[in-house]
Amino acid sequence: MGMEWYDAIARRNGGYRSEAVYAIEGVSGEVVFEKELADMLSYADHVLDAGCGHGEFTLRMSTNARHIIGFDFSVEMIKIANQLLAASKVNNVQFVHATTKQPLPFKDEQFDLIYDRRGPTSILEHAHILRSGGTVFGIHSGSLDLVTRRLHENGFIDIEIREFNDAVCIYPSQVEFIRAMSDTPGHPDYSDPRHHGELQRLIAQHMDVEGRLVKQDYRFIWKAMKP
């Protein structure tokens, strides 16, 4: 999705978040990623959060890190991130407005660890900002082939990719399902009557035999090192 979608979500939801209520059954890749990242942060002096969104996750991870810089291409997201930072007692985080479509405002080999939590996979095209022996670590819900290709093309080694496809999100009502899907990149606002037909097809697609609205929570976690 373009910057306009993320800016709109930031204004509507107060960040890259959703207020949808749902339950997760199965092993969530997001939980695994967060736990492993927390462990990795304690060994890194300089960390980059690629595509930090409104910064809430960055601030939560800061308790495990020495210093984190988070960047995002959405001006609205960075505004919220800086507001959250100012309201917190965190002093080891910095937020920067930047995009991987242009040269990033960082020095060569500035970071020991770059993590990418559903952010721009094109961060892998900027390997020069990661020190030799440094780690890239990410989680995404799509573009597995693209991530794999970019890891190889940009010279990363010790590549590990794990897929998590057993977890599902279960929504208690159509209202919550609509809210969740409307807040998902690649989807329009389904509360708009113009998308009624598309919404009905989506509901039919995700309704199980028990009448529950269920959506697979597929994730893949990737990790590699710069030689």
CSV table of C-alpha atoms in Angstrom, one decimal:
chain,number,residue,atom,x,y,z
A,1,MET,CA,0.0,0.0,0.0
A,2,GLY,CA,1.1,3.6,-0.6
A,3,MET,CA,2.0,6.2,1.9
A,4,GLU,CA,-1.5,7.7,1.7
A,5,TRP,CA,-3.1,4.5,3.1
A,6,TYR,CA,-0.7,4.4,6.1
A,7,ASP,CA,-1.2,8.2,6.7
A,8,ALA,CA,-5.0,7.6,6.7
A,9,ILE,CA,-4.7,4.7,9.1
A,10,ALA,CA,-2.6,6.8,11.4
A,11,ARG,CA,-5.2,9.6,11.5
A,12,ARG,CA,-8.1,7.2,11.8
A,13,ASN,CA,-6.7,4.7,14.4
A,14,GLY,CA,-4.0,6.7,16.1
A,15,GLY,CA,-1.2,4.6,14.5
A,16,TYR,CA,-0.6,1.4,12.6
A,17,ARG,CA,-3.0,-0.5,14.9
A,18,SER,CA,-6.4,-2.1,14.8
A,19,GLU,CA,-9.1,-2.0,17.5
A,20,ALA,CA,-10.6,-5.2,16.2
A,21,VAL,CA,-11.3,-7.9,18.9
A,22,TYR,CA,-10.3,-11.4,18.1
A,23,ALA,CA,-8.7,-14.5,19.6
A,24,ILE,CA,-5.7,-16.4,18.3
A,25,GLU,CA,-5.5,-20.2,18.3
A,26,GLY,CA,-2.2,-21.9,17.6
A,27,VAL,CA,1.4,-20.9,17.6
A,28,SER,CA,1.7,-17.2,16.6
A,29,GLY,CA,4.8,-16.2,14.6
A,30,GLU,CA,4.4,-12.7,16.0
A,31,VAL,CA,4.9,-14.1,19.6
A,32,VAL,CA,7.9,-16.1,18.5
A,33,PHE,CA,9.5,-13.1,16.7
A,34,GLU,CA,9.0,-10.8,19.6
A,35,LYS,CA,10.6,-13.2,22.1
A,36,GLU,CA,13.6,-13.9,19.9
A,37,LEU,CA,14.1,-10.3,19.1
A,38,ALA,CA,14.1,-9.3,22.8
A,39,ASP,CA,16.9,-11.8,23.3
A,40,MET,CA,18.9,-10.5,20.3
A,41,LEU,CA,18.6,-6.9,21.4
A,42,SER,CA,20.6,-7.4,24.5
A,43,TYR,CA,23.7,-8.2,22.4
A,44,ALA,CA,23.4,-5.2,20.0
A,45,ASP,CA,24.7,-1.7,20.7
A,46,HIS,CA,23.0,0.0,17.7
A,47,VAL,CA,19.7,-1.2,16.4
A,48,LEU,CA,17.5,-0.1,13.5
A,49,ASP,CA,13.7,-0.7,13.4
A,50,ALA,CA,12.8,-0.7,9.7
A,51,GLY,CA,9.3,0.5,9.2
A,52,CYS,CA,8.5,1.3,12.8
A,53,GLY,CA,5.0,2.6,12.2
A,54,HIS,CA,3.7,4.6,15.1
A,55,GLY,CA,6.6,3.4,17.3
A,56,GLU,CA,4.7,1.5,20.0
A,57,PHE,CA,6.5,-1.7,19.3
A,58,THR,CA,9.9,0.1,19.2
A,59,LEU,CA,9.3,1.6,22.6
A,60,ARG,CA,8.3,-1.7,24.0
A,61,MET,CA,11.5,-3.3,22.7
A,62,SER,CA,13.6,-0.5,24.1
A,63,THR,CA,13.6,-2.1,27.5
A,64,ASN,CA,15.9,-4.8,26.1
A,65,ALA,CA,18.1,-2.5,24.0
A,66,ARG,CA,20.9,0.0,24.4
A,67,HIS,CA,19.8,2.3,21.5
A,68,ILE,CA,17.2,1.9,18.8
A,69,ILE,CA,16.4,4.2,15.8
A,70,GLY,CA,13.1,3.6,14.2
A,71,PHE,CA,12.2,5.0,10.8
A,72,ASP,CA,9.0,5.0,8.7
A,73,PHE,CA,7.9,6.5,5.4
A,74,SER,CA,4.6,7.8,6.8
A,75,VAL,CA,4.9,11.3,8.2
A,76,GLU,CA,1.7,10.7,10.2
A,77,MET,CA,3.1,7.6,11.8
A,78,ILE,CA,6.4,9.4,12.8
A,79,LYS,CA,4.4,12.2,14.3
A,80,ILE,CA,2.5,9.8,16.6
A,81,ALA,CA,5.8,7.9,17.4
A,82,ASN,CA,7.4,11.1,18.6
A,83,GLN,CA,4.4,12.0,20.6
A,84,LEU,CA,4.5,8.6,22.3
A,85,LEU,CA,8.2,9.0,22.9
A,86,ALA,CA,7.8,12.4,24.4
A,87,ALA,CA,5.1,11.1,26.8
A,88,SER,CA,7.3,8.1,27.8
A,89,LYS,CA,10.3,7.9,30.1
A,90,VAL,CA,12.3,6.3,27.3
A,91,ASN,CA,15.7,7.9,26.5
A,92,ASN,CA,17.3,5.3,24.2
A,93,VAL,CA,15.0,5.6,21.2
A,94,GLN,CA,15.0,8.0,18.2
A,95,PHE,CA,12.4,8.2,15.4
A,96,VAL,CA,13.3,9.4,11.9
A,97,HIS,CA,11.1,10.0,8.8
A,98,ALA,CA,12.8,8.2,5.9
A,99,THR,CA,12.1,5.9,3.0
A,100,THR,CA,14.0,3.0,1.5
A,101,LYS,CA,13.2,4.4,-1.9
A,102,GLN,CA,15.9,7.0,-1.3
A,103,PRO,CA,19.3,6.9,0.4
A,104,LEU,CA,18.7,6.4,4.1
A,105,PRO,CA,20.1,9.0,6.5
A,106,PHE,CA,22.5,6.5,8.2
A,107,LYS,CA,26.2,5.9,8.1
A,108,ASP,CA,27.9,2.8,6.6
A,109,GLU,CA,28.0,0.0,9.1
A,110,GLN,CA,26.1,2.0,11.7
A,111,PHE,CA,24.0,-0.8,13.0
A,112,ASP,CA,24.7,-4.2,14.6
A,113,LEU,CA,21.1,-5.4,14.2
A,114,ILE,CA,18.3,-4.4,11.8
A,115,TYR,CA,14.9,-5.8,12.4
A,116,ASP,CA,11.9,-5.5,10.1
A,117,ARG,CA,8.5,-6.3,11.7
A,118,ARG,CA,6.2,-6.3,8.6
A,119,GLY,CA,8.1,-3.3,7.3
A,120,PRO,CA,9.8,-2.6,3.9
A,121,THR,CA,11.6,-5.7,2.6
A,122,SER,CA,13.6,-3.2,0.5
A,123,ILE,CA,15.6,-2.5,3.6
A,124,LEU,CA,17.7,-5.5,2.4
A,125,GLU,CA,18.9,-3.3,-0.5
A,126,HIS,CA,20.6,-1.0,2.1
A,127,ALA,CA,23.1,-3.6,3.5
A,128,HIS,CA,25.8,-1.0,3.7
A,129,ILE,CA,24.4,0.5,6.9
A,130,LEU,CA,24.8,-2.9,8.6
A,131,ARG,CA,28.2,-3.8,10.0
A,132,SER,CA,30.1,-6.9,8.9
A,133,GLY,CA,28.9,-9.7,11.1
A,134,GLY,CA,25.6,-7.9,11.8
A,135,THR,CA,22.2,-9.5,11.7
A,136,VAL,CA,19.0,-8.8,9.8
A,137,PHE,CA,15.9,-10.2,11.4
A,138,GLY,CA,12.3,-9.9,10.2
A,139,ILE,CA,8.8,-11.2,10.1
A,140,HIS,CA,6.2,-10.8,7.3
A,141,SER,CA,2.9,-12.3,6.1
A,142,GLY,CA,3.7,-12.2,2.4
A,143,SER,CA,6.4,-11.8,-0.3
A,144,LEU,CA,8.4,-14.8,0.8
A,145,ASP,CA,10.0,-15.2,-2.6
A,146,LEU,CA,10.9,-11.5,-2.7
A,147,VAL,CA,12.5,-11.6,0.7
A,148,THR,CA,14.4,-14.8,-0.2
A,149,ARG,CA,15.7,-13.2,-3.5
A,150,ARG,CA,16.7,-10.0,-1.8
A,151,LEU,CA,18.6,-11.8,0.9
A,152,HIS,CA,20.6,-13.7,-1.7
A,153,GLU,CA,21.1,-10.9,-4.1
A,154,ASN,CA,22.5,-8.6,-1.4
A,155,GLY,CA,25.1,-11.0,-0.2
A,156,PHE,CA,23.6,-12.1,3.1
A,157,ILE,CA,24.7,-15.5,4.5
A,158,ASP,CA,23.5,-18.0,7.1
A,159,ILE,CA,20.0,-17.4,5.8
A,160,GLU,CA,17.2,-19.0,8.0
A,161,ILE,CA,13.5,-18.9,7.1
A,162,ARG,CA,10.7,-20.4,9.2
A,163,GLU,CA,7.1,-20.5,8.3
A,164,PHE,CA,4.2,-20.4,10.8
A,165,ASN,CA,0.9,-21.3,9.3
A,166,ASP,CA,-1.0,-23.1,12.0
A,167,ALA,CA,-2.3,-20.1,13.9
A,168,VAL,CA,-5.8,-18.6,13.1
A,169,CYS,CA,-7.6,-15.4,14.2
A,170,ILE,CA,-11.2,-16.0,15.3
A,171,TYR,CA,-13.5,-13.0,15.2
A,172,PRO,CA,-16.6,-12.9,17.5
A,173,SER,CA,-18.7,-10.9,15.0
A,174,GLN,CA,-18.9,-9.5,11.5
A,175,VAL,CA,-18.3,-6.1,13.0
A,176,GLU,CA,-14.9,-7.1,14.4
A,177,PHE,CA,-14.0,-9.0,11.2
A,178,ILE,CA,-14.8,-5.9,9.1
A,179,ARG,CA,-12.8,-3.7,11.4
A,180,ALA,CA,-9.8,-6.0,11.2
A,181,MET,CA,-9.9,-6.4,7.4
A,182,SER,CA,-10.3,-2.7,6.9
A,183,ASP,CA,-7.1,-2.1,8.9
A,184,THR,CA,-5.1,-4.7,6.9
A,185,PRO,CA,-2.8,-3.3,4.2
A,186,GLY,CA,-4.1,-4.0,0.7
A,187,HIS,CA,-7.8,-3.7,1.8
A,188,PRO,CA,-10.2,-0.8,1.5
A,189,ASP,CA,-12.5,0.5,4.2
A,190,TYR,CA,-15.2,-2.2,4.2
A,191,SER,CA,-17.6,-0.1,6.2
A,192,ASP,CA,-18.0,2.0,3.0
A,193,PRO,CA,-21.2,0.7,1.2
A,194,ARG,CA,-19.3,0.8,-2.1
A,195,HIS,CA,-17.3,-2.3,-1.1
A,196,HIS,CA,-20.4,-4.2,0.1
A,197,GLY,CA,-20.1,-6.9,-2.6
A,198,GLU,CA,-16.5,-7.5,-2.0
A,199,LEU,CA,-17.1,-7.7,1.7
A,200,GLN,CA,-19.8,-10.3,1.3
A,201,ARG,CA,-17.4,-12.5,-0.7
A,202,LEU,CA,-14.7,-12.0,1.9
A,203,ILE,CA,-17.1,-13.1,4.7
A,204,ALA,CA,-18.2,-16.2,2.8
A,205,GLN,CA,-14.5,-17.0,2.1
A,206,HIS,CA,-13.6,-16.9,5.8
A,207,MET,CA,-16.7,-18.5,7.4
A,208,ASP,CA,-16.0,-22.0,8.7
A,209,VAL,CA,-18.5,-24.9,9.0
A,210,GLU,CA,-19.4,-23.7,12.5
A,211,GLY,CA,-20.3,-20.3,11.3
A,212,ARG,CA,-17.3,-18.6,12.8
A,213,LEU,CA,-15.2,-16.0,11.0
A,214,VAL,CA,-11.7,-17.4,10.9
A,215,LYS,CA,-8.6,-16.1,9.2
A,216,GLN,CA,-5.2,-17.8,8.9
A,217,ASP,CA,-2.5,-15.9,10.7
A,218,TYR,CA,0.3,-16.9,8.4
A,219,ARG,CA,3.8,-15.5,9.1
A,220,PHE,CA,7.3,-16.3,8.1
A,221,ILE,CA,10.4,-15.3,10.2
A,222,TRP,CA,13.7,-14.7,8.4
A,223,LYS,CA,17.2,-14.1,9.7
A,224,ALA,CA,20.6,-13.7,8.1
A,225,MET,CA,24.0,-12.2,8.6
A,226,LYS,CA,26.1,-9.8,6.6
A,227,PRO,CA,29.5,-11.3,5.9
